[in-house]
Short mmCIF file of C-alpha atoms in Angstrom, two decimals:
data_model
loop_
_atom_site.label_atom_id
_atom_site.label_comp_id
_atom_site.label_asym_id
_atom_site.label_seq_id
_atom_site.Cartn_x
_atom_site.Cartn_y
_atom_site.Cartn_z
CA MET U 1 18.27 -30.51 1.41
CA PHE U 2 18.55 -30.96 5.15
CA PRO U 3 20.57 -33.82 6.70
CA ALA U 4 18.13 -36.55 7.71
CA ASN U 5 19.36 -36.67 11.29
CA ASP U 6 18.84 -32.88 11.66
CA ILE U 7 15.24 -33.23 10.45
CA VAL U 8 14.52 -35.99 12.94
CA GLN U 9 15.96 -33.97 15.77
CA PHE U 10 14.03 -30.85 14.74
CA ARG U 11 10.73 -32.68 14.61
CA GLN U 12 11.20 -34.03 18.14
CA ASN U 13 10.82 -30.50 19.54
CA PHE U 14 8.44 -29.07 16.90
CA ARG U 15 4.69 -29.35 17.50
CA GLY U 16 3.76 -28.13 14.05
CA SER U 17 4.64 -29.78 10.71
CA LEU U 18 7.62 -29.46 8.39
CA VAL U 19 6.87 -29.71 4.66
CA LEU U 20 9.82 -30.67 2.43
CA PRO U 21 10.20 -30.59 -1.37
CA ASN U 22 9.44 -34.30 -1.77
CA ASP U 23 6.22 -34.14 0.22
CA PHE U 24 2.89 -34.30 -1.61
CA GLU U 25 1.65 -30.98 -0.24
CA TYR U 26 4.86 -29.06 -1.12
CA GLN U 27 3.61 -27.44 -4.34
CA ARG U 28 0.52 -26.09 -2.63
CA ALA U 29 2.47 -25.07 0.44
CA ARG U 30 5.04 -22.97 -1.41
CA ALA U 31 2.41 -20.98 -3.38
CA VAL U 32 1.51 -17.43 -2.38
CA TRP U 33 -1.10 -14.99 -3.50
CA ASN U 34 0.78 -13.45 -6.44
CA GLY U 35 1.16 -16.01 -9.22
CA MET U 36 4.28 -14.13 -10.43
CA VAL U 37 6.14 -15.54 -7.42
CA ASP U 38 7.68 -18.97 -8.06
CA LYS U 39 10.18 -19.69 -5.23
CA ARG U 40 11.20 -23.09 -3.92
CA PRO U 41 12.12 -23.09 -0.24
CA ALA U 42 14.09 -25.98 1.29
CA GLY U 43 11.36 -26.38 3.92
CA ILE U 44 8.15 -24.84 5.17
CA ALA U 45 7.73 -24.96 8.93
CA TYR U 46 4.09 -24.64 9.92
CA CYS U 47 4.24 -23.35 13.49
CA VAL U 48 1.48 -23.70 16.08
CA SER U 49 3.09 -21.82 18.96
CA PRO U 50 5.76 -19.21 19.75
CA ALA U 51 8.02 -22.05 20.84
CA ASP U 52 7.69 -23.53 17.36
CA VAL U 53 8.84 -20.20 15.91
CA VAL U 54 11.87 -20.23 18.19
CA ASN U 55 12.69 -23.78 17.13
CA ALA U 56 12.26 -22.98 13.45
CA LEU U 57 14.61 -20.02 13.76
CA GLU U 58 17.19 -22.09 15.55
CA PHE U 59 16.91 -24.84 12.92
CA ALA U 60 17.38 -22.33 10.03
CA ARG U 61 20.36 -20.78 11.82
CA ALA U 62 21.97 -24.19 12.35
CA GLN U 63 21.46 -25.02 8.66
CA LYS U 64 22.84 -21.55 7.67
CA MET U 65 19.74 -20.95 5.60
CA ALA U 66 17.70 -17.87 4.81
CA VAL U 67 14.44 -17.24 6.66
CA ALA U 68 11.14 -15.94 5.35
CA VAL U 69 8.09 -15.31 7.53
CA ARG U 70 4.56 -15.94 6.17
CA SER U 71 1.06 -15.38 7.54
CA GLY U 72 -1.26 -14.68 4.63
CA GLY U 73 1.40 -14.57 1.93
CA HIS U 74 -0.49 -11.69 0.28
CA ASN U 75 2.25 -9.10 -0.37
CA ILE U 76 2.97 -8.14 -3.97
CA ALA U 77 6.71 -8.90 -3.81
CA GLY U 78 6.34 -12.47 -2.53
CA ASN U 79 8.69 -11.79 0.36
CA SER U 80 6.93 -14.39 2.54
CA VAL U 81 8.60 -17.26 0.70
CA CYS U 82 12.29 -17.65 -0.12
CA GLU U 83 14.41 -19.63 -2.51
CA GLY U 84 16.31 -22.46 -0.82
CA GLY U 85 15.59 -21.32 2.71
CA VAL U 86 13.15 -21.95 5.54
CA VAL U 87 9.66 -20.46 5.54
CA ILE U 88 8.32 -19.86 9.04
CA ASP U 89 4.59 -20.16 8.37
CA LEU U 90 2.21 -18.81 11.03
CA SER U 91 -1.03 -19.57 9.23
CA ARG U 92 -2.05 -22.33 11.69
CA MET U 93 -1.83 -20.04 14.70
CA LYS U 94 -5.47 -19.01 15.04
CA ARG U 95 -6.14 -18.25 18.72
CA VAL U 96 -8.57 -15.36 19.40
CA GLU U 97 -9.51 -13.76 22.70
CA ILE U 98 -12.00 -10.86 22.85
CA ASP U 99 -13.02 -8.74 25.78
CA PRO U 100 -16.17 -6.98 24.49
CA GLU U 101 -16.55 -4.82 27.59
CA ARG U 102 -12.99 -3.38 27.31
CA ARG U 103 -13.18 -3.55 23.50
CA ILE U 104 -9.94 -5.43 23.12
CA ILE U 105 -8.93 -8.36 20.91
CA CYS U 106 -5.82 -10.52 21.19
CA GLY U 107 -5.29 -12.54 18.02
CA ALA U 108 -2.59 -14.99 17.02
CA ALA U 109 -0.59 -14.04 13.93
CA GLY U 110 -2.05 -16.65 11.70
CA LEU U 111 -5.45 -14.97 11.48
CA THR U 112 -6.54 -13.67 8.12
CA LEU U 113 -8.42 -10.35 7.97
CA GLY U 114 -11.61 -12.34 7.29
CA GLU U 115 -11.15 -14.40 10.43
CA PHE U 116 -10.24 -11.39 12.49
CA ASP U 117 -13.27 -9.37 11.30
CA ALA U 118 -15.63 -12.25 11.76
CA ALA U 119 -14.53 -12.62 15.37
CA THR U 120 -14.96 -8.93 16.20
CA GLN U 121 -18.32 -8.72 14.36
CA ASN U 122 -19.78 -11.25 16.78
CA PHE U 123 -19.91 -8.24 19.15
CA GLY U 124 -20.56 -5.52 16.57
CA LEU U 125 -16.97 -4.30 16.98
CA ALA U 126 -14.12 -3.70 14.55
CA THR U 127 -10.82 -1.97 14.06
CA THR U 128 -9.04 -0.86 10.88
CA MET U 129 -8.18 -3.75 8.56
CA GLY U 130 -7.93 -4.10 4.74
CA VAL U 131 -10.52 -5.33 2.27
CA ASN U 132 -9.03 -8.64 1.01
CA SER U 133 -10.23 -11.24 3.49
CA ASP U 134 -7.33 -13.66 2.90
CA THR U 135 -4.61 -11.09 3.75
CA GLY U 136 -2.66 -11.85 6.90
CA MET U 137 -3.65 -9.66 9.83
CA ALA U 138 -0.12 -9.54 11.18
CA GLY U 139 1.65 -8.51 8.00
CA LEU U 140 -0.91 -5.81 7.22
CA THR U 141 -0.56 -4.34 10.72
CA LEU U 142 3.22 -4.36 10.93
CA GLY U 143 3.42 -2.30 7.71
CA GLY U 144 0.81 0.20 8.87
CA GLY U 145 -2.57 -1.15 7.83
CA PHE U 146 -4.97 0.78 5.60
CA GLY U 147 -8.72 0.16 5.63
CA LYS U 148 -12.18 1.65 5.46
CA LEU U 149 -12.06 2.68 9.13
CA GLY U 150 -8.62 4.36 8.89
CA ARG U 151 -9.82 7.92 8.50
CA ALA U 152 -12.15 7.51 11.52
CA TYR U 153 -9.91 5.49 13.85
CA GLY U 154 -6.38 5.50 12.41
CA LEU U 155 -4.28 2.76 10.87
CA ALA U 156 -4.32 -0.82 12.12
CA CYS U 157 -0.95 -0.11 13.77
CA ASP U 158 -2.42 2.98 15.49
CA ASN U 159 -4.90 0.68 17.18
CA LEU U 160 -2.25 -1.84 18.24
CA LEU U 161 -1.91 -2.05 22.03
CA SER U 162 0.75 -4.74 22.39
CA ALA U 163 2.48 -7.58 20.58
CA GLU U 164 4.37 -10.74 21.30
CA ILE U 165 7.58 -10.90 19.22
CA VAL U 166 10.15 -13.63 18.69
CA THR U 167 13.48 -11.86 18.04
CA ALA U 168 16.36 -13.04 15.89
CA ASP U 169 18.20 -14.50 18.88
CA GLY U 170 15.20 -16.61 19.91
CA ARG U 171 13.82 -14.46 22.75
CA ILE U 172 10.05 -14.10 23.19
CA LEU U 173 9.39 -10.47 24.07
CA HIS U 174 6.27 -8.44 24.81
CA ALA U 175 6.19 -4.97 23.32
CA ASN U 176 3.83 -2.16 24.29
CA GLU U 177 4.04 1.47 25.44
CA THR U 178 5.83 0.55 28.73
CA GLU U 179 7.61 -2.75 27.92
CA ASN U 180 10.21 -2.82 25.16
CA SER U 181 8.69 0.46 24.00
CA ASP U 182 11.38 1.03 21.36
CA LEU U 183 10.42 -2.24 19.69
CA PHE U 184 6.74 -1.36 19.96
CA TRP U 185 7.50 1.89 18.13
CA GLY U 186 9.31 0.03 15.35
CA ILE U 187 6.76 -2.69 14.68
CA ARG U 188 4.08 -0.06 14.09
CA GLY U 189 4.95 0.48 10.46
CA GLY U 190 8.41 -1.08 10.31
CA GLY U 191 7.21 -4.37 8.94
CA GLY U 192 8.78 -7.70 9.88
CA ASN U 193 12.32 -6.29 10.24
CA PHE U 194 12.67 -6.74 13.96
CA GLY U 195 11.22 -10.16 14.71
CA VAL U 196 8.33 -12.53 14.18
CA ALA U 197 5.02 -11.27 15.59
CA THR U 198 3.18 -14.23 17.06
CA SER U 199 0.21 -12.41 18.59
CA LEU U 200 -1.21 -8.90 18.44
CA THR U 201 -3.61 -7.04 20.73
CA PHE U 202 -5.85 -4.27 19.37
CA ARG U 203 -8.30 -1.62 20.50
CA LEU U 204 -11.78 -2.16 19.02
CA HIS U 205 -14.53 0.27 18.11
CA PRO U 206 -18.34 -0.07 18.15
CA ILE U 207 -19.49 0.10 14.51
CA GLY U 208 -22.34 -2.37 14.42
CA ARG U 209 -22.75 -5.00 11.76
CA GLU U 210 -23.58 -2.75 8.82
CA MET U 211 -22.17 0.42 7.29
CA LEU U 212 -23.73 2.91 4.94
CA ARG U 213 -22.13 2.42 1.56
CA ALA U 214 -22.55 4.26 -1.79
CA SER U 215 -21.01 3.41 -5.12
CA PHE U 216 -21.07 5.20 -8.48
CA ALA U 217 -19.76 4.41 -11.97
CA TYR U 218 -19.09 6.91 -14.74
CA ASP U 219 -18.47 6.08 -18.43
CA GLN U 220 -15.57 7.34 -20.48
CA ALA U 221 -17.42 10.48 -21.56
CA HIS U 222 -17.94 11.60 -17.95
CA ALA U 223 -14.86 10.08 -16.26
CA ARG U 224 -12.78 13.29 -16.36
CA ASP U 225 -15.47 15.46 -14.72
CA ALA U 226 -16.23 12.70 -12.17
CA MET U 227 -12.53 12.54 -11.18
CA ARG U 228 -12.48 16.27 -10.61
CA PHE U 229 -15.54 16.08 -8.37
CA TYR U 230 -14.09 13.05 -6.57
CA ARG U 231 -10.98 15.12 -5.77
CA ASP U 232 -13.07 17.86 -4.17
CA LEU U 233 -15.46 15.45 -2.44
CA ALA U 234 -12.55 13.60 -0.81
CA ALA U 235 -10.89 16.82 0.31
CA GLY U 236 -14.11 18.02 2.00
CA ALA U 237 -15.17 14.71 3.55
CA PRO U 238 -15.33 14.35 7.34
CA ASP U 239 -13.25 11.66 9.03
CA GLU U 240 -16.16 9.21 9.08
CA VAL U 241 -16.14 9.03 5.31
CA SER U 242 -13.81 6.77 3.36
CA ALA U 243 -13.88 7.72 -0.33
CA ASP U 244 -11.91 5.33 -2.49
CA ALA U 245 -11.96 5.34 -6.28
CA GLY U 246 -10.49 3.73 -9.33
CA ILE U 247 -10.15 3.71 -13.09
CA SER U 248 -10.95 0.42 -14.80
CA MET U 249 -11.67 -0.76 -18.33
CA GLY U 250 -15.31 -0.74 -19.35
CA SER U 251 -17.03 -3.27 -21.63
CA SER U 252 -16.56 -0.80 -24.51
CA GLY U 253 -12.80 -0.90 -24.10
CA GLU U 254 -12.74 2.65 -22.79
CA PRO U 255 -11.72 3.83 -19.27
CA VAL U 256 -14.48 4.12 -16.71
CA PHE U 257 -14.28 5.71 -13.25
CA GLY U 258 -15.80 4.40 -10.04
CA ILE U 259 -16.24 5.88 -6.58
CA THR U 260 -17.08 4.01 -3.35
CA LEU U 261 -18.01 5.81 -0.12
CA CYS U 262 -18.35 4.20 3.31
CA TYR U 263 -19.55 5.90 6.48
CA ALA U 264 -18.22 4.89 9.86
CA GLY U 265 -21.12 6.10 11.98
CA PRO U 266 -24.94 6.15 12.27
CA ALA U 267 -26.65 5.55 8.95
CA LYS U 268 -29.04 8.52 9.19
CA GLU U 269 -26.18 10.86 9.86
CA GLY U 270 -24.21 9.32 7.08
CA ALA U 271 -27.03 9.69 4.58
CA ALA U 272 -27.14 13.44 5.27
CA VAL U 273 -23.38 13.66 4.86
CA PHE U 274 -23.50 11.77 1.58
CA ASP U 275 -26.26 13.98 0.27
CA ARG U 276 -24.20 17.08 0.99
CA LEU U 277 -21.02 15.67 -0.53
CA LEU U 278 -22.65 14.23 -3.59
CA ALA U 279 -25.05 17.08 -4.47
CA PRO U 280 -22.58 18.92 -6.79
CA LEU U 281 -21.63 15.66 -8.50
CA ARG U 282 -25.21 14.54 -9.02
CA ALA U 283 -26.18 17.97 -10.38
CA THR U 284 -23.41 17.96 -12.98
CA VAL U 285 -22.32 14.44 -13.93
CA ARG U 286 -24.66 11.53 -14.74
CA ALA U 287 -23.64 8.20 -13.28
CA THR U 288 -24.20 5.08 -15.32
CA GLU U 289 -24.73 3.18 -12.06
CA GLU U 290 -25.51 4.25 -8.54
CA ASN U 291 -26.09 2.21 -5.42
CA LEU U 292 -26.74 3.39 -1.86
CA GLY U 293 -27.65 1.43 1.18
CA LEU U 294 -26.62 -0.40 4.32
CA THR U 295 -24.12 -3.16 3.61
CA PRO U 296 -22.87 -5.84 5.98
CA TYR U 297 -19.45 -4.85 7.29
CA LEU U 298 -18.02 -8.26 6.45
CA ALA U 299 -19.11 -7.75 2.82
CA ILE U 300 -17.35 -4.42 2.71
CA GLN U 301 -14.25 -5.99 4.18
CA SER U 302 -14.15 -8.79 1.56
CA ALA U 303 -15.01 -6.53 -1.39
CA GLY U 304 -11.53 -6.98 -2.91
CA ASP U 305 -11.66 -10.80 -2.94
CA ALA U 306 -13.38 -11.08 -6.35
CA VAL U 307 -11.08 -8.51 -7.94
CA PHE U 308 -7.80 -9.94 -6.53
CA PRO U 309 -8.15 -13.75 -6.32
CA ARG U 310 -5.10 -15.88 -5.42
CA GLY U 311 -2.95 -17.28 -8.16
CA HIS U 312 -3.30 -14.63 -10.83
CA ARG U 313 -0.29 -12.60 -11.89
CA TYR U 314 -0.10 -9.16 -10.33
CA CYS U 315 2.12 -6.09 -10.66
CA TRP U 316 1.67 -2.66 -9.10
CA LYS U 317 3.72 0.35 -8.04
CA ALA U 318 2.38 2.84 -5.50
CA GLN U 319 3.03 6.39 -4.40
CA PHE U 320 1.31 8.97 -2.21
CA LEU U 321 -0.37 12.14 -3.45
CA HIS U 322 -1.32 15.35 -1.73
CA GLN U 323 -3.89 16.16 -4.40
CA ILE U 324 -5.26 15.11 -7.80
CA SER U 325 -4.63 17.88 -10.26
CA ASP U 326 -6.35 18.35 -13.66
CA GLU U 327 -3.00 17.60 -15.29
CA LEU U 328 -2.69 14.33 -13.37
CA ILE U 329 -6.19 13.34 -14.35
CA ASP U 330 -5.31 13.84 -18.05
CA VAL U 331 -2.10 11.77 -17.61
CA LEU U 332 -3.93 8.91 -15.92
CA LEU U 333 -6.86 8.72 -18.40
CA GLY U 334 -4.51 9.01 -21.37
CA ARG U 335 -2.06 6.37 -20.30
CA PHE U 336 -4.63 3.98 -18.85
CA ARG U 337 -5.82 3.24 -22.37
CA LEU U 338 -2.46 1.67 -23.15
CA SER U 339 -2.87 -1.14 -20.66
CA PRO U 340 -2.24 -4.60 -22.16
CA SER U 341 -4.69 -6.19 -19.71
CA PRO U 342 -8.48 -5.65 -19.63
CA ARG U 343 -8.30 -6.18 -15.87
CA ALA U 344 -5.94 -3.29 -15.23
CA LEU U 345 -6.82 -0.66 -12.62
CA VAL U 346 -5.66 2.60 -11.18
CA VAL U 347 -6.57 2.77 -7.51
CA PHE U 348 -7.03 5.80 -5.24
CA GLN U 349 -7.08 4.92 -1.52
CA HIS U 350 -8.37 7.82 0.56
CA VAL U 351 -6.21 8.42 3.60
CA GLY U 352 -5.78 11.41 5.96
CA GLY U 353 -8.27 12.05 8.72
CA ALA U 354 -7.30 10.35 11.95
CA ILE U 355 -4.25 8.90 10.21
CA ALA U 356 -2.87 12.44 9.65
CA ARG U 357 -3.42 13.57 13.20
CA VAL U 358 -0.73 11.21 14.54
CA SER U 359 2.74 12.69 14.63
CA PRO U 360 5.04 11.28 11.92
CA ASP U 361 7.60 10.26 14.59
CA ALA U 362 5.03 8.65 16.95
CA THR U 363 5.35 5.33 15.12
CA ALA U 364 7.59 3.97 12.38
CA TYR U 365 4.84 4.77 9.87
CA VAL U 366 5.89 8.21 8.66
CA ASN U 367 3.79 9.26 5.62
CA ARG U 368 0.98 10.82 7.63
CA ASP U 369 0.41 13.90 5.45
CA ALA U 370 -0.76 12.10 2.29
CA ALA U 371 -4.31 12.53 0.96
CA PHE U 372 -4.35 9.53 -1.38
CA ASP U 373 -2.37 6.38 -2.07
CA CYS U 374 -2.36 5.97 -5.86
CA PHE U 375 -1.17 2.99 -7.82
CA PRO U 376 -1.61 1.25 -11.22
CA ILE U 377 -2.33 -2.44 -11.03
CA SER U 378 -2.15 -4.97 -13.87
CA ILE U 379 -3.72 -8.45 -13.51
CA TRP U 380 -3.15 -11.24 -16.04
CA ASP U 381 -2.61 -14.97 -16.31
CA ALA U 382 -0.12 -15.90 -19.05
CA PRO U 383 3.62 -15.78 -18.17
CA ALA U 384 4.34 -14.60 -21.72
CA ASP U 385 2.49 -11.37 -20.90
CA ASP U 386 4.75 -10.53 -17.93
CA PRO U 387 6.99 -8.01 -19.77
CA ALA U 388 4.17 -5.97 -21.35
CA ASN U 389 2.14 -5.74 -18.12
CA SER U 390 5.11 -4.91 -15.92
CA ALA U 391 6.31 -2.26 -18.37
CA TRP U 392 2.89 -0.62 -18.44
CA VAL U 393 2.80 -0.40 -14.64
CA ARG U 394 6.32 1.10 -14.46
CA GLU U 395 5.60 3.61 -17.24
CA LEU U 396 2.32 4.83 -15.73
CA TRP U 397 3.97 5.05 -12.31
CA THR U 398 6.82 7.10 -13.77
CA ALA U 399 4.29 9.46 -15.47
CA VAL U 400 2.59 10.02 -12.10
CA ARG U 401 5.86 10.46 -10.23
CA PRO U 402 6.07 14.33 -10.69
CA PHE U 403 2.76 14.62 -8.90
CA SER U 404 3.61 12.46 -5.90
CA THR U 405 4.80 13.30 -2.38
CA GLY U 406 7.80 11.09 -2.91
CA GLY U 407 6.59 8.71 -0.17
CA VAL U 408 5.23 5.20 -0.44
CA TYR U 409 3.24 2.78 1.75
CA VAL U 410 5.59 -0.08 2.64
CA ASN U 411 2.83 -2.70 2.23
CA ASN U 412 2.42 -1.60 -1.40
CA LEU U 413 6.13 -1.99 -2.28
CA GLY U 414 7.31 -4.60 -4.72
CA ASP U 415 10.93 -5.59 -5.20
CA GLU U 416 12.03 -1.99 -5.76
CA GLY U 417 15.35 -1.55 -3.90
CA ASP U 418 16.73 0.54 -1.06
CA GLU U 419 15.72 3.90 -2.47
CA ARG U 420 12.03 2.99 -2.24
CA VAL U 421 12.41 1.53 1.22
CA CYS U 422 13.92 4.86 2.27
CA ALA U 423 10.85 6.59 0.73
CA ALA U 424 8.59 4.46 2.94
CA TYR U 425 10.38 5.49 6.16
CA GLY U 426 11.62 9.02 5.46
CA ASP U 427 12.98 10.84 8.53
CA ASN U 428 12.27 7.76 10.73
CA LEU U 429 14.86 5.69 8.89
CA PRO U 430 17.91 6.49 11.16
CA ARG U 431 15.91 5.47 14.22
CA LEU U 432 14.78 2.29 12.46
CA ILE U 433 18.37 1.41 11.57
CA ALA U 434 19.41 1.84 15.18
CA LEU U 435 16.51 -0.45 16.21
CA LYS U 436 17.63 -3.02 13.63
CA ASP U 437 21.15 -2.88 15.05
CA LYS U 438 19.75 -3.67 18.47
CA TYR U 439 17.24 -6.43 17.64
CA ASP U 440 18.54 -8.01 14.40
CA PRO U 441 22.18 -6.93 13.85
CA THR U 442 22.93 -9.81 11.45
CA ASN U 443 19.80 -9.13 9.35
CA VAL U 444 18.17 -12.55 9.88
CA PHE U 445 14.86 -10.95 8.87
CA CYS U 446 15.86 -9.60 5.51
CA ARG U 447 13.25 -11.18 3.21
CA ASN U 448 11.03 -8.11 3.52
CA GLN U 449 11.18 -4.45 2.64
CA ASN U 450 14.50 -4.51 4.35
CA ILE U 451 15.90 -1.99 6.84
CA ARG U 452 19.49 -3.12 6.69
CA PRO U 453 21.55 -2.89 9.90
CA SER U 454 24.62 -0.71 10.00
CA VAL U 455 27.01 -3.58 9.44
CA CYS U 456 25.29 -4.35 6.08
CA ARG U 457 25.45 -0.81 4.75
#
């Protein structure tokens, strides 16, 4: 608990609101997306300005308390809330400025992906963002930022033009290619290790308000053949095509395989591309369900909401793949049947394209050569089922490990230790450690996928 006098003094200079354990809204305020996370911070500081962030940092430092930073609170590990510390919550910072002529948006760090996309779609514009609308825009971007537009236009962080950052010592800095360029390099994939991003400015692209989308489902009898065709389809797809896929449990209790294609370009052109890519599949494997048509971009961008609602219990472990071999397909289909949850999934996110054409050392995001991000997910509700579901995820991930690149997307990391953080940053890690030494030498920002400064190693 904080001394009463300190709280009074803090609130005099704080425009936002401070929620404490005895407050009525505390239980709701401490909750994050993953129901597995049950942490009780000493206080949650809802900031409304960069000055509030500075004040909250100073307050936490004066109290000698840990700091966590939260925007959407959507990460699997629950790093955006801490036990017994101060949560700097940005979710009430919602300012948006768009220049449709220059195709630029500046958004405050409290925006969710849904709010960000809705603002850009007013002008038929967009940039790469994920497909859960309640994810925080800032956290997604700082870790890299996958999305349906990634193969056409690069990661979210590849479209970042500048950022406003509050550093551990309370400075408010602007980072771009010419100003604090080393920091700008680090925040494009380095997560929240170097400061609190309070606003981000992005390049936008003219995509209209609809995209051509196709989806297919294959029953257990045809899943293996469909996965082989998916592998070849994804490898031969142009950059405008995002081809994601997944294994799920069908109503019969057997694995089924689904494919979703999106085209970032004119619909007529996309239809011809889809026909070419899908012809071998349609000629050989019968789908149990097929849908093709123009879909509102905002619907595509929120497609994950129904599958991943807040408050359920989640576990996943991710790794990158260069390819999907026949042996890997057999491993996945065989082990998927052992899932203790009927809502389990194995996800393939299609990467490459424009993402791969950026040099691995151009930004902190290093795993540019991957073709797929692959990860098992288990979703359940009862705490008693935690051990079985977590064990299944670990075991399936371990079985896939021999087929992986060894790399991992930092935004898909759970609480997995230093070795996996190293796998996320690869050859860029020494440069990131040097950057941490410069901007956060005492590791104030450690409730994340932590790049520890030299003094902590």
